[in-house]
Short mmCIF file of C-alpha atoms in Angstrom, two decimals:
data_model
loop_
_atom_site.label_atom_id
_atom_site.label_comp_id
_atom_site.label_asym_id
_atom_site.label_seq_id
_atom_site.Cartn_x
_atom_site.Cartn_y
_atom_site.Cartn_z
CA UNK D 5 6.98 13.64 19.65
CA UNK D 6 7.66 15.11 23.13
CA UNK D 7 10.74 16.81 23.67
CA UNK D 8 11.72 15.52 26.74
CA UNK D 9 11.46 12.12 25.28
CA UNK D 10 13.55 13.03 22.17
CA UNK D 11 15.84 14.29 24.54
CA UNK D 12 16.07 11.37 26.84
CA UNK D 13 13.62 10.33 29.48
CA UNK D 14 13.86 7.51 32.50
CA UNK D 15 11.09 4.69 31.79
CA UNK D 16 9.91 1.72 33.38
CA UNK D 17 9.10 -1.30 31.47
CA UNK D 18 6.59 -3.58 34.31
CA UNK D 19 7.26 -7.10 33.90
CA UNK D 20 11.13 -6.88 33.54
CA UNK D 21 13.76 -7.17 37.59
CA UNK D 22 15.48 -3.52 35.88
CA UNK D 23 12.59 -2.69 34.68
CA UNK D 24 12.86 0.34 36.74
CA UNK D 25 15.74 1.77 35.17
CA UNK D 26 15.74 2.34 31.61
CA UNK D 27 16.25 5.31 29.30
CA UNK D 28 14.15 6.02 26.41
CA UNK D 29 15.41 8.86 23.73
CA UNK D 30 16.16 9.23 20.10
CA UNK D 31 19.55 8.79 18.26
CA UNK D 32 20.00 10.09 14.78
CA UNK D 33 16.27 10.57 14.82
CA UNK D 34 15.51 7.06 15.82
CA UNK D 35 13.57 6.50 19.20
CA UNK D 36 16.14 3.75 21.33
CA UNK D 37 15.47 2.04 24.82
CA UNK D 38 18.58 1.16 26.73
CA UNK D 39 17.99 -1.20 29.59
CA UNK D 40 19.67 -3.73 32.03
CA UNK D 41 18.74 -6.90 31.16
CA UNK D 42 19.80 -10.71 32.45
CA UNK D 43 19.97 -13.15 29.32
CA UNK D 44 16.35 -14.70 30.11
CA UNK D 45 14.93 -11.92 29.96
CA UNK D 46 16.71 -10.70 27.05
CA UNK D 47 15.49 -13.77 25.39
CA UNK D 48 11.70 -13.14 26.41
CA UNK D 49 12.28 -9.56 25.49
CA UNK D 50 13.45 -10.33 21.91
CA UNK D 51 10.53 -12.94 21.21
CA UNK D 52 8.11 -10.56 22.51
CA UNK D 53 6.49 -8.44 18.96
CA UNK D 54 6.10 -5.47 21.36
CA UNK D 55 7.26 -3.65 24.05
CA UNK D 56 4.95 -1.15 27.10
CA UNK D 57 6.00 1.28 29.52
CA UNK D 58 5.71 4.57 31.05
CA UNK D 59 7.91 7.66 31.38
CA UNK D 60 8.70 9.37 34.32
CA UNK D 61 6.83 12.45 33.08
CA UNK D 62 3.54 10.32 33.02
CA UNK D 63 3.20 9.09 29.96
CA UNK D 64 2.24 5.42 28.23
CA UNK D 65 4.25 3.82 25.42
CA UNK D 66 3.80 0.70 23.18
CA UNK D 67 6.65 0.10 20.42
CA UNK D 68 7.31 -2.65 17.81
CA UNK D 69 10.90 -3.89 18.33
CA UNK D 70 12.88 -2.76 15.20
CA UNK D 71 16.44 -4.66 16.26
CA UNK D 72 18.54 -5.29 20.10
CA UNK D 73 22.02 -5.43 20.48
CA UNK D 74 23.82 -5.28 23.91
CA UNK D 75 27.06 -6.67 25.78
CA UNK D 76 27.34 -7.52 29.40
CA UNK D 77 24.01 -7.21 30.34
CA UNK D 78 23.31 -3.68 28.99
CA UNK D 79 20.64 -3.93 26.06
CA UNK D 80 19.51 -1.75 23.62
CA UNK D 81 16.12 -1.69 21.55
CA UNK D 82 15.50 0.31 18.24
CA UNK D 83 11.86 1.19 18.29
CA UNK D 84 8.86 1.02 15.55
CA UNK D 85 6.23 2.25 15.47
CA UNK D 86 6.25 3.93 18.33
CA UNK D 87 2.73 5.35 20.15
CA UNK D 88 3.17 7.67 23.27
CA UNK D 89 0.12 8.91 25.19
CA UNK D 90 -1.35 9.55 28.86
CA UNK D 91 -0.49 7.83 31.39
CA UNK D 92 -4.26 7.48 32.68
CA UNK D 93 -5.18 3.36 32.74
CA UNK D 94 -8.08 3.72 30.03
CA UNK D 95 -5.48 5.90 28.05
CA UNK D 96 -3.13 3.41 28.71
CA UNK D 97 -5.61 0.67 27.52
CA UNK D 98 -6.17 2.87 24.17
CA UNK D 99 -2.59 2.76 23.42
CA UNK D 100 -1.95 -0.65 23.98
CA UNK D 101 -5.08 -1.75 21.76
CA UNK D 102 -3.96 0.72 18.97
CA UNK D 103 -7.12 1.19 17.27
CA UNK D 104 -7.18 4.84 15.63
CA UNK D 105 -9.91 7.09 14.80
CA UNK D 106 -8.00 9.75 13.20
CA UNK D 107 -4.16 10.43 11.63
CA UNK D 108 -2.59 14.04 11.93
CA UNK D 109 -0.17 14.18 9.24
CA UNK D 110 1.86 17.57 9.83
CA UNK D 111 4.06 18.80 6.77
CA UNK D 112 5.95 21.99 6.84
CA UNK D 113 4.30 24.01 4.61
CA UNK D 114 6.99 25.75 2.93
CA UNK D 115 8.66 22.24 1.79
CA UNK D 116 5.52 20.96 0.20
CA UNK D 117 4.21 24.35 -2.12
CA UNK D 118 4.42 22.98 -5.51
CA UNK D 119 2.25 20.64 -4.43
CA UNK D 120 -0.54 22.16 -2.29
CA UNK D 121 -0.25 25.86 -2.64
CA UNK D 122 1.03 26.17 -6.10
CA UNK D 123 -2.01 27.68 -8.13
CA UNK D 124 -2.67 29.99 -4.92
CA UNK D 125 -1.71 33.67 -5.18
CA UNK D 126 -1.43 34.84 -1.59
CA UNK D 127 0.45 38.04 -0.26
CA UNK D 128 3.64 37.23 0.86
CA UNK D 129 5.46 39.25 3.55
CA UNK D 130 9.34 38.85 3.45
CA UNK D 131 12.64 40.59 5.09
CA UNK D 132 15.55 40.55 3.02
CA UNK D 133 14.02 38.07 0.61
CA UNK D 134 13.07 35.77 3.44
CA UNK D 135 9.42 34.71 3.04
CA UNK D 136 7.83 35.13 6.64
CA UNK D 137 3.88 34.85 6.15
CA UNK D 138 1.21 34.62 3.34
CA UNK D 139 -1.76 36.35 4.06
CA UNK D 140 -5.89 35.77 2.81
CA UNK D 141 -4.92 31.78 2.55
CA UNK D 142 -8.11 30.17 3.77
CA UNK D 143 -7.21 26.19 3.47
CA UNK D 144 -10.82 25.50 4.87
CA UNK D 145 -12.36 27.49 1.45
CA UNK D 146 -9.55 26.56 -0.67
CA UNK D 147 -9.72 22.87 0.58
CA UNK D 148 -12.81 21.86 1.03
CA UNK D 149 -13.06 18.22 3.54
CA UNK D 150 -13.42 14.73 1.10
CA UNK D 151 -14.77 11.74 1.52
CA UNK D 152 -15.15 9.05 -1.38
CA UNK D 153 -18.85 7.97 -1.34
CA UNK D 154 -18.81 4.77 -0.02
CA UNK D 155 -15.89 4.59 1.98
CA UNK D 156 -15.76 4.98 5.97
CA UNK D 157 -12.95 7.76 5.88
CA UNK D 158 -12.60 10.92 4.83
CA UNK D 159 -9.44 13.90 4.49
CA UNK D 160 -9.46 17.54 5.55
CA UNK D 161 -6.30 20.05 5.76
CA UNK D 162 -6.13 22.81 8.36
CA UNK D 163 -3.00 23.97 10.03
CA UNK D 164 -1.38 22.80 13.76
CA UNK D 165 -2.23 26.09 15.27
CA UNK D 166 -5.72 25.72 14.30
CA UNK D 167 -6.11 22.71 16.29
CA UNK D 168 -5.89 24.80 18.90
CA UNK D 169 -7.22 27.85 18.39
CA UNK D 170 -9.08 29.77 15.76
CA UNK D 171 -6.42 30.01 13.39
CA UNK D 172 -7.19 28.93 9.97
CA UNK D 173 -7.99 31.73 7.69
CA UNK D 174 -3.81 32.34 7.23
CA UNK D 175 -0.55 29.97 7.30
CA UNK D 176 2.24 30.71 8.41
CA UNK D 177 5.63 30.22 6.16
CA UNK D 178 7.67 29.60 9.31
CA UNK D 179 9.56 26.51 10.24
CA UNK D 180 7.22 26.47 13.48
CA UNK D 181 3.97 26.47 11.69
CA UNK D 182 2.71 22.90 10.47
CA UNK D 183 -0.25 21.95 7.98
CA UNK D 184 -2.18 19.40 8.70
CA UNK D 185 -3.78 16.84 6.83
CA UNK D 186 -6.51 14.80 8.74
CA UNK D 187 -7.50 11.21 7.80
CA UNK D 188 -10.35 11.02 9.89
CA UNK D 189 -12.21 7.06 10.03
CA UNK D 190 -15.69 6.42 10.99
CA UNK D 191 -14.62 3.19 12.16
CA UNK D 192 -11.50 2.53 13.93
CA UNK D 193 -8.83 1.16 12.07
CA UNK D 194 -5.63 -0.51 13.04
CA UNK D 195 -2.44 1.02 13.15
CA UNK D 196 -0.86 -1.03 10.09
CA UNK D 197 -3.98 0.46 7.75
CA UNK D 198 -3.24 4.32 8.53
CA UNK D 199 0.55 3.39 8.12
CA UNK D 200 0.05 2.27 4.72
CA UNK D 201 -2.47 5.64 4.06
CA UNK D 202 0.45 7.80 5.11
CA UNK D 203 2.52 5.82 3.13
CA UNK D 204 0.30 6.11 -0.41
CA UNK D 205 0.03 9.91 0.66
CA UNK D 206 3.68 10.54 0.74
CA UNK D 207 4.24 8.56 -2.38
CA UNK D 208 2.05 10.83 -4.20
CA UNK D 209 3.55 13.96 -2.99
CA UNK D 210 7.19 12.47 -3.46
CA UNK D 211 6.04 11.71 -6.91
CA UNK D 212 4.55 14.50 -8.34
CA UNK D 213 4.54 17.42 -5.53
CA UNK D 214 8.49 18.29 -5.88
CA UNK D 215 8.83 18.52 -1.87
CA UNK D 216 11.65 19.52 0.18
CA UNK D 217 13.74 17.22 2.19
CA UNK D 218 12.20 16.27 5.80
CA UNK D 219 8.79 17.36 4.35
CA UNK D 220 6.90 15.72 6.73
CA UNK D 221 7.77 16.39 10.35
CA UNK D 222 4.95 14.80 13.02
CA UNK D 223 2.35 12.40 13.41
CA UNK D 224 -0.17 12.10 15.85
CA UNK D 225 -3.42 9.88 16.50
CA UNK D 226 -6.74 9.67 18.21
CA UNK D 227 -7.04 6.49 19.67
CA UNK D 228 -9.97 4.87 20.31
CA UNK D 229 -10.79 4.72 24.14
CA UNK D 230 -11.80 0.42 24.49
CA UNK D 231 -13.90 1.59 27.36
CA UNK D 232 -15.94 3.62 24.89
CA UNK D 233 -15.30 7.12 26.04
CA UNK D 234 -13.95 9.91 24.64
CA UNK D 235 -10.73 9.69 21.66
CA UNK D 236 -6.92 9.48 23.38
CA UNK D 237 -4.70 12.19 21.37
CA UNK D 238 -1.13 10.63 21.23
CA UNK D 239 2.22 10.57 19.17
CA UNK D 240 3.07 8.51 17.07
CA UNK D 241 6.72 7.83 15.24
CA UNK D 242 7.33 5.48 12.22
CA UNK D 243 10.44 4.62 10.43
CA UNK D 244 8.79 4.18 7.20
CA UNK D 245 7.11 7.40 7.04
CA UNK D 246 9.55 9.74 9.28
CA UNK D 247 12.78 8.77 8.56
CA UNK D 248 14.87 9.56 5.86
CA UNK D 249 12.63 7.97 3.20
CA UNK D 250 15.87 8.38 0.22
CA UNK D 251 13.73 9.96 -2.39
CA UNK D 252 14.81 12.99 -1.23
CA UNK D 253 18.49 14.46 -1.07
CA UNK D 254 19.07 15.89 2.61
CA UNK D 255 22.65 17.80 4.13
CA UNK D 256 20.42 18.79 6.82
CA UNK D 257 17.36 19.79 8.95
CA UNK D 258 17.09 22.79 6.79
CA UNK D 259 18.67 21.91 3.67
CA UNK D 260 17.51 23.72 0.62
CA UNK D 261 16.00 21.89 -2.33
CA UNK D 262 18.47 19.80 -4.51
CA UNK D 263 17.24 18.80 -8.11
CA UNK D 264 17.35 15.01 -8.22
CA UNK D 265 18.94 13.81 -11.14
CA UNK D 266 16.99 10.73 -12.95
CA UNK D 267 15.99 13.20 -15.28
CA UNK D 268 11.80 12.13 -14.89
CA UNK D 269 10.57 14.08 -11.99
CA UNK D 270 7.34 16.13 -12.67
CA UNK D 271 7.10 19.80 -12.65
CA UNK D 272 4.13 22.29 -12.10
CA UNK D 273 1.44 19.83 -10.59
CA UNK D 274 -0.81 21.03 -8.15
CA UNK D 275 -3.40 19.73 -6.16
CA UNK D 276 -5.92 21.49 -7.46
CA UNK D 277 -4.93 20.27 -11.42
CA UNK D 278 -5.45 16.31 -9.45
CA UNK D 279 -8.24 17.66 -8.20
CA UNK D 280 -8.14 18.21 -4.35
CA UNK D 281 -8.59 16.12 -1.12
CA UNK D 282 -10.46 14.09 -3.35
CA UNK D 283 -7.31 12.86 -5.55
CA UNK D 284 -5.50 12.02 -2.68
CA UNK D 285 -8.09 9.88 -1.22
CA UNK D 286 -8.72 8.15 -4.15
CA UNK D 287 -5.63 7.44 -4.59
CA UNK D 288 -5.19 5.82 -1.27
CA UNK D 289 -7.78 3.62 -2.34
CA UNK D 290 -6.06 2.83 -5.29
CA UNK D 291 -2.81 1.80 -3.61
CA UNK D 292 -5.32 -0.38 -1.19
CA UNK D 293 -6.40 -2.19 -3.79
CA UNK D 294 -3.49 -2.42 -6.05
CA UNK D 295 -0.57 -2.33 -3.30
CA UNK D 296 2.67 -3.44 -5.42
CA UNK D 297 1.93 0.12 -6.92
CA UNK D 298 3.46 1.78 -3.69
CA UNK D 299 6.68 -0.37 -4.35
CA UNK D 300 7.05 0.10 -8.00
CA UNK D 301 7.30 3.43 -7.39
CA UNK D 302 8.87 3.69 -3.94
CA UNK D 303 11.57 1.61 -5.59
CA UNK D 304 11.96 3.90 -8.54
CA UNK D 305 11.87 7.22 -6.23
CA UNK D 306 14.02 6.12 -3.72
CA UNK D 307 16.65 4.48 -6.43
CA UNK D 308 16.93 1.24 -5.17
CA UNK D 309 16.55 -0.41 -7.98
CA UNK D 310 20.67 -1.21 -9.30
CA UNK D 311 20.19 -0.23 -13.30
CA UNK D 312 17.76 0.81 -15.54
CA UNK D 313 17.35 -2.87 -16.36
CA UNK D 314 16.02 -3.24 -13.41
CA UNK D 315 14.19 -0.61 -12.71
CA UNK D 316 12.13 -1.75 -16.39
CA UNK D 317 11.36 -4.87 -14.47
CA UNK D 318 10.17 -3.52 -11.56
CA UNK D 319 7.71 -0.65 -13.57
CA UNK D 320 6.32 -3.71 -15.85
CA UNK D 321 5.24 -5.37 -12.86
CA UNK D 322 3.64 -2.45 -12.09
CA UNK D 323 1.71 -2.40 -15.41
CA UNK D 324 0.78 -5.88 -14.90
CA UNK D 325 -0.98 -5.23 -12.00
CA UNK D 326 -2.36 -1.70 -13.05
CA UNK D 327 -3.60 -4.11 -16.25
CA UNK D 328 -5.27 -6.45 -13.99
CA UNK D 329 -6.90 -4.09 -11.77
CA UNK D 330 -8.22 -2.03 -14.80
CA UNK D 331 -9.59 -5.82 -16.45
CA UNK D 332 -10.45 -7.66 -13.14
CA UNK D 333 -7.94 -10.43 -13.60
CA UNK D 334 -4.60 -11.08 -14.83
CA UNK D 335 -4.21 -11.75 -18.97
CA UNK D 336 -1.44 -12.09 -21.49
CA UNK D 337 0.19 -8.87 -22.68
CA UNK D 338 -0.82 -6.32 -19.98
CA UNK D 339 1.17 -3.85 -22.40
CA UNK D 340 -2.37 -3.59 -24.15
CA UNK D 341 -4.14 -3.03 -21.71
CA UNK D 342 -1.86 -0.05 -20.47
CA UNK D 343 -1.94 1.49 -24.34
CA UNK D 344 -5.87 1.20 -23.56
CA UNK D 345 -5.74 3.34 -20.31
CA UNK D 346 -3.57 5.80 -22.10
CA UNK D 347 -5.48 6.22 -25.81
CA UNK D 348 -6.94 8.93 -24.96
CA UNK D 349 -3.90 11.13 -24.71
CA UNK D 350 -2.87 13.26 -27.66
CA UNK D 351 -0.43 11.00 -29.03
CA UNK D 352 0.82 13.57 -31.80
CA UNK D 353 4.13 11.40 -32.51
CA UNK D 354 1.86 8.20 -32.91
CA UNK D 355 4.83 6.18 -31.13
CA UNK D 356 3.38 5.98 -27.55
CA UNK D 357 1.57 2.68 -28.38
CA UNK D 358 4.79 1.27 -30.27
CA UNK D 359 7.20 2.63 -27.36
CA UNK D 360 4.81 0.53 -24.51
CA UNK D 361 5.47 -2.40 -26.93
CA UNK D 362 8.88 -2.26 -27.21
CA UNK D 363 9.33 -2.11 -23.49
CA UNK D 364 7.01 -4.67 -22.79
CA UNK D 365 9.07 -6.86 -25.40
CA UNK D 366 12.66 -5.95 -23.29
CA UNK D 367 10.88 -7.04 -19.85
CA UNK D 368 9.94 -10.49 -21.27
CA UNK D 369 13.54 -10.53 -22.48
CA UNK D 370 15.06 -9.31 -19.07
CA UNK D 371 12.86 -11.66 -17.28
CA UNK D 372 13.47 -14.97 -19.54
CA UNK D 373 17.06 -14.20 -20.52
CA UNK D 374 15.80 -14.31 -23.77
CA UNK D 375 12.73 -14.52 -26.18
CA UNK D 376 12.62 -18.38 -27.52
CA UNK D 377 9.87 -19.86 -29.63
CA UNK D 378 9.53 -19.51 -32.83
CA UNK D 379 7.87 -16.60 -34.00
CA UNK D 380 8.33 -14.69 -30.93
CA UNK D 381 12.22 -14.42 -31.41
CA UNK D 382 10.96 -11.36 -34.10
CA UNK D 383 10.24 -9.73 -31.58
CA UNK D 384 12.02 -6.36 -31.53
CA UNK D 385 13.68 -5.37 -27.77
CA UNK D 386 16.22 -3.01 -26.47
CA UNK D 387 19.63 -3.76 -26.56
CA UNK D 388 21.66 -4.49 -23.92
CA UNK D 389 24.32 -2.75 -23.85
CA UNK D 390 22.22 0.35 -25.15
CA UNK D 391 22.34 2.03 -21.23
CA UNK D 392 21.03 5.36 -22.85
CA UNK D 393 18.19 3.83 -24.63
CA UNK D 394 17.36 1.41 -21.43
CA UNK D 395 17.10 5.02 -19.37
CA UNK D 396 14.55 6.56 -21.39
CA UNK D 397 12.59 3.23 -21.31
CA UNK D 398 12.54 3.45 -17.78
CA UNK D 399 11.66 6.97 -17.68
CA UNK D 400 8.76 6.42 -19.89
CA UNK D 401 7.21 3.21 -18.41
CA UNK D 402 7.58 5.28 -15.30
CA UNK D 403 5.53 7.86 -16.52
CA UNK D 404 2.86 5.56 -18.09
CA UNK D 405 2.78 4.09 -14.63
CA UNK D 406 1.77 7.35 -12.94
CA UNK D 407 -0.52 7.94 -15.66
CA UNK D 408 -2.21 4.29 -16.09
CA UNK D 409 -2.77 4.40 -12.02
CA UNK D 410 -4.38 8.25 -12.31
CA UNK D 411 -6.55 7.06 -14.96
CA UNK D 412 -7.83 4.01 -12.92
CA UNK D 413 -7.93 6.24 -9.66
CA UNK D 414 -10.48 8.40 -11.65
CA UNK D 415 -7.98 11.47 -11.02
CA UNK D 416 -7.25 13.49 -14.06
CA UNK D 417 -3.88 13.36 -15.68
CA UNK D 418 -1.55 16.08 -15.32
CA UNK D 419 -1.00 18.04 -18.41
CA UNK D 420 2.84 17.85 -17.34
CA UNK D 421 2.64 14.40 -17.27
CA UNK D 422 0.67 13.85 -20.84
CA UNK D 423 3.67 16.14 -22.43
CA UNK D 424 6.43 13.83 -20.86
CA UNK D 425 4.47 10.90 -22.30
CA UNK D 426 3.20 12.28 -25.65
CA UNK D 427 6.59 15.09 -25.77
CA UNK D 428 3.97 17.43 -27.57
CA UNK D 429 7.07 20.26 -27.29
CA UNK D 430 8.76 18.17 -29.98
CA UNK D 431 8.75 17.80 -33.47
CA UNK D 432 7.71 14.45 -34.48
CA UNK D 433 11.91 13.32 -35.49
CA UNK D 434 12.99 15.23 -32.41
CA UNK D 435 10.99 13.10 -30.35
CA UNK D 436 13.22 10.30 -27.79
CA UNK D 437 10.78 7.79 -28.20
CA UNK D 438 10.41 8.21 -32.05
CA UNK D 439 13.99 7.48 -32.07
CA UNK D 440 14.04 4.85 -29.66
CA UNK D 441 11.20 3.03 -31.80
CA UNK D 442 12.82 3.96 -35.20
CA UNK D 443 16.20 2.20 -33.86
CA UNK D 444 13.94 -1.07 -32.40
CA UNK D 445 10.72 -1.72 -34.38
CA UNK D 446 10.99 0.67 -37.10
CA UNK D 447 14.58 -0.32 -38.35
#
């Protein structure tokens, strides 16, 4: 986003008597508009789903209206979604219709290795320990552009700098320097379909890529020009992909990396393991087709869910869908199903199929209150009051989760992820699951 706006910049908003006089900038990284406003207006304003203007420094702007709040006339606006481009009229026509051609999705490189740069082996150059540059990285060889066959967008990485110039053969490790990724669309989509790309994108990285705080720093667009002319570059600012997203611990813009602490986050996955640009896309399409996915495991990232009780609800959910997806309609016991997905793994312990059981079992029991019905009250579950037992069900259905939607997304399964779910490091009675299903359905 422009400085100057970030900073603070006079606007006018046509349509409006003070129109003339209001003051766009962000506060605590959250673009405002502060206006004078009579309470008809205010009214119209508030029912309106979006707001237009221009800057003094010649630029367009189109927003969603996030929340207003004011006293004695004074009103101000948190922003969505908001687009910033030329002032020109067809580049003020682009922005206003919103139709994009292409997403630059900038990431500072150094807070997203593990994920993209981990099984490289460039030269590093470093004072006093400081990393400064990595030499002979060539993203465009390394990284070569996808496209699922069949689809109407593709993905391609490159750096900011090589937007502009001829750039690309090294990255830069400095806070300046920016990779891009490029979701490029053959036919324009709307603004609420590359929100939700981002979205799947950075719930990928968040779960398996280990990535610094504030990972992702800028978006931009091409817009497509209504009149049919050439692509309108512009900036673009979203609250549910820029700001703090809560997976993430942050102190601060450059705040080193803090272990999380649910005890289930993936190590040593790299792109290349998922298999490239093409994982990521295909996982996109995944998440378009299966969309609860994103908040199963947004939920279970961000820790919004209040206990592991609930967090087992929210991750069975998550298989049911995964199970209807993988059948083409919903059935009894999706828990089957997900065992299905995952037989091929090297279940040494034998308990992976019993463990998916035994949490499918305490879901129906957290969701009923309790199992009723004959037969079915045999079923074994997980206690209550058993809080450590209830954590490593969630970690595990979380895990199966990951792996079910991998399988289905045609990307290859980590091999970190098959030890967390088959705990091949341990001997069969070491094994938290065997003990967990020896305690439950074994007993």
């Amino acid at each position: 986003m422009d400085k100057s706006i970030r900073d603070g910049i006079f606007s006018t908003i046509p349509g409006l008597e003070h129109g003339d006089s209001c003051f766009l900038l962000f506060e605590d990284d959250h673009p405002m508009l502060h206006l004078d406003l009579n309470l008809r207006e205010w009214m119209d304003l508030v029912s309106a789903p979006t707001i237009s203007g221009f800057t003094r420094s010649g630029e367009r702007f189109t927003a969603e209206l996030s929340a207003t709040f004011g006293t004695n006339g004074r009103v101000t606006v948190a922003l969505d979604d908001l687009v910033v481009g030329p002032w020109e009229d067809h580049s003020a026509r682009a922005v206003e219709n919103g139709q994009v051609r292409a997403v630059f999705a900038f990431f500072e490189p150094r807070a997203v290795d593990d994920l993209f740069f981990r099984n490289l082996r460039p030269v590093s150059w470093s004072i006093d320990g400081e990393g400064l540059a990595s030499t002979n990285l060539d993203l465009i060889d390394h990284y070569q552009p996808s496209a699922v066959p069949g689809t109407h967008w593709g993905l391609s990485l490159t750096t900011k700098s090589a937007l502009y110039a001829d750039a690309a053969a090294s990255i830069s490790r400095s806070p300046q320097e920016r990779l891009c990724l490029v979701l490029r669309y053959d036919t324009a989509e709307e603004l609420a379909t590359s929100r939700r790309h981002v979205s799947a994108l950075q719930t990928l990285i968040e779960a398996v890529g280990s990535p610094q705080p504030r990972y992702l720093r800028e978006l931009s667009l091409l817009l497509a020009d209504p009149d049919g002319g050439s692509d309108i570059p512009a900036d673009w600012w979203a609250s549910s992909l820029l700001r703090h997203r809560g997976a993430l611990h942050d102190t601060g813009p450059e705040s080193p990396r803090i272990p999380r602490t649910r005890g289930d986050e993936l190590t040593g996955i790299g792109l290349d393991e998922l298999g490239g640009l093409l994982a990521l896309q295909r996982w996109v399409l995944l998440c378009e087709t299966v969309p609860h996915l994103l908040s199963v495991l947004d939920s279970h990232h961000r820790g919004l869910t209040v206990d592991s009780r609930a967090s087992v609800l929210s991750l069975a959910v998550g298989w049911e869908h995964l199970a209807a997806r993988s059948r083409g309609a919903a059935a009894a016991a999706a828990w089957r199903e997900i065992a299905n997905l995952l037989r091929d793994g090297d279940d040494t312990s034998g308990h992976t199929e019993q463990m998916i059981e035994l949490c499918w079992n305490t879901y129906l029991k957290i969701k009923h209150v309790e199992l009723s019905g004959g037969e079915s009250d045999a079923r074994a579950t997980i206690a209550d009051d058993d809080r450590a037992s209830l954590d490593l069900a969630a970690q595990f259905m979380h895990h199966t989760v990951l792996a079910a939607a991998f399988t289905l997304a045609g990307i290859p399964v980590p091999g970190d992820l098959e030890r967390r779910i088959y705990l091949t490091e341990f001997a069969e009675e070491q094994s938290p699951w065997t003990r967990v299903v020896s305690t439950y359905l074994n007993a």
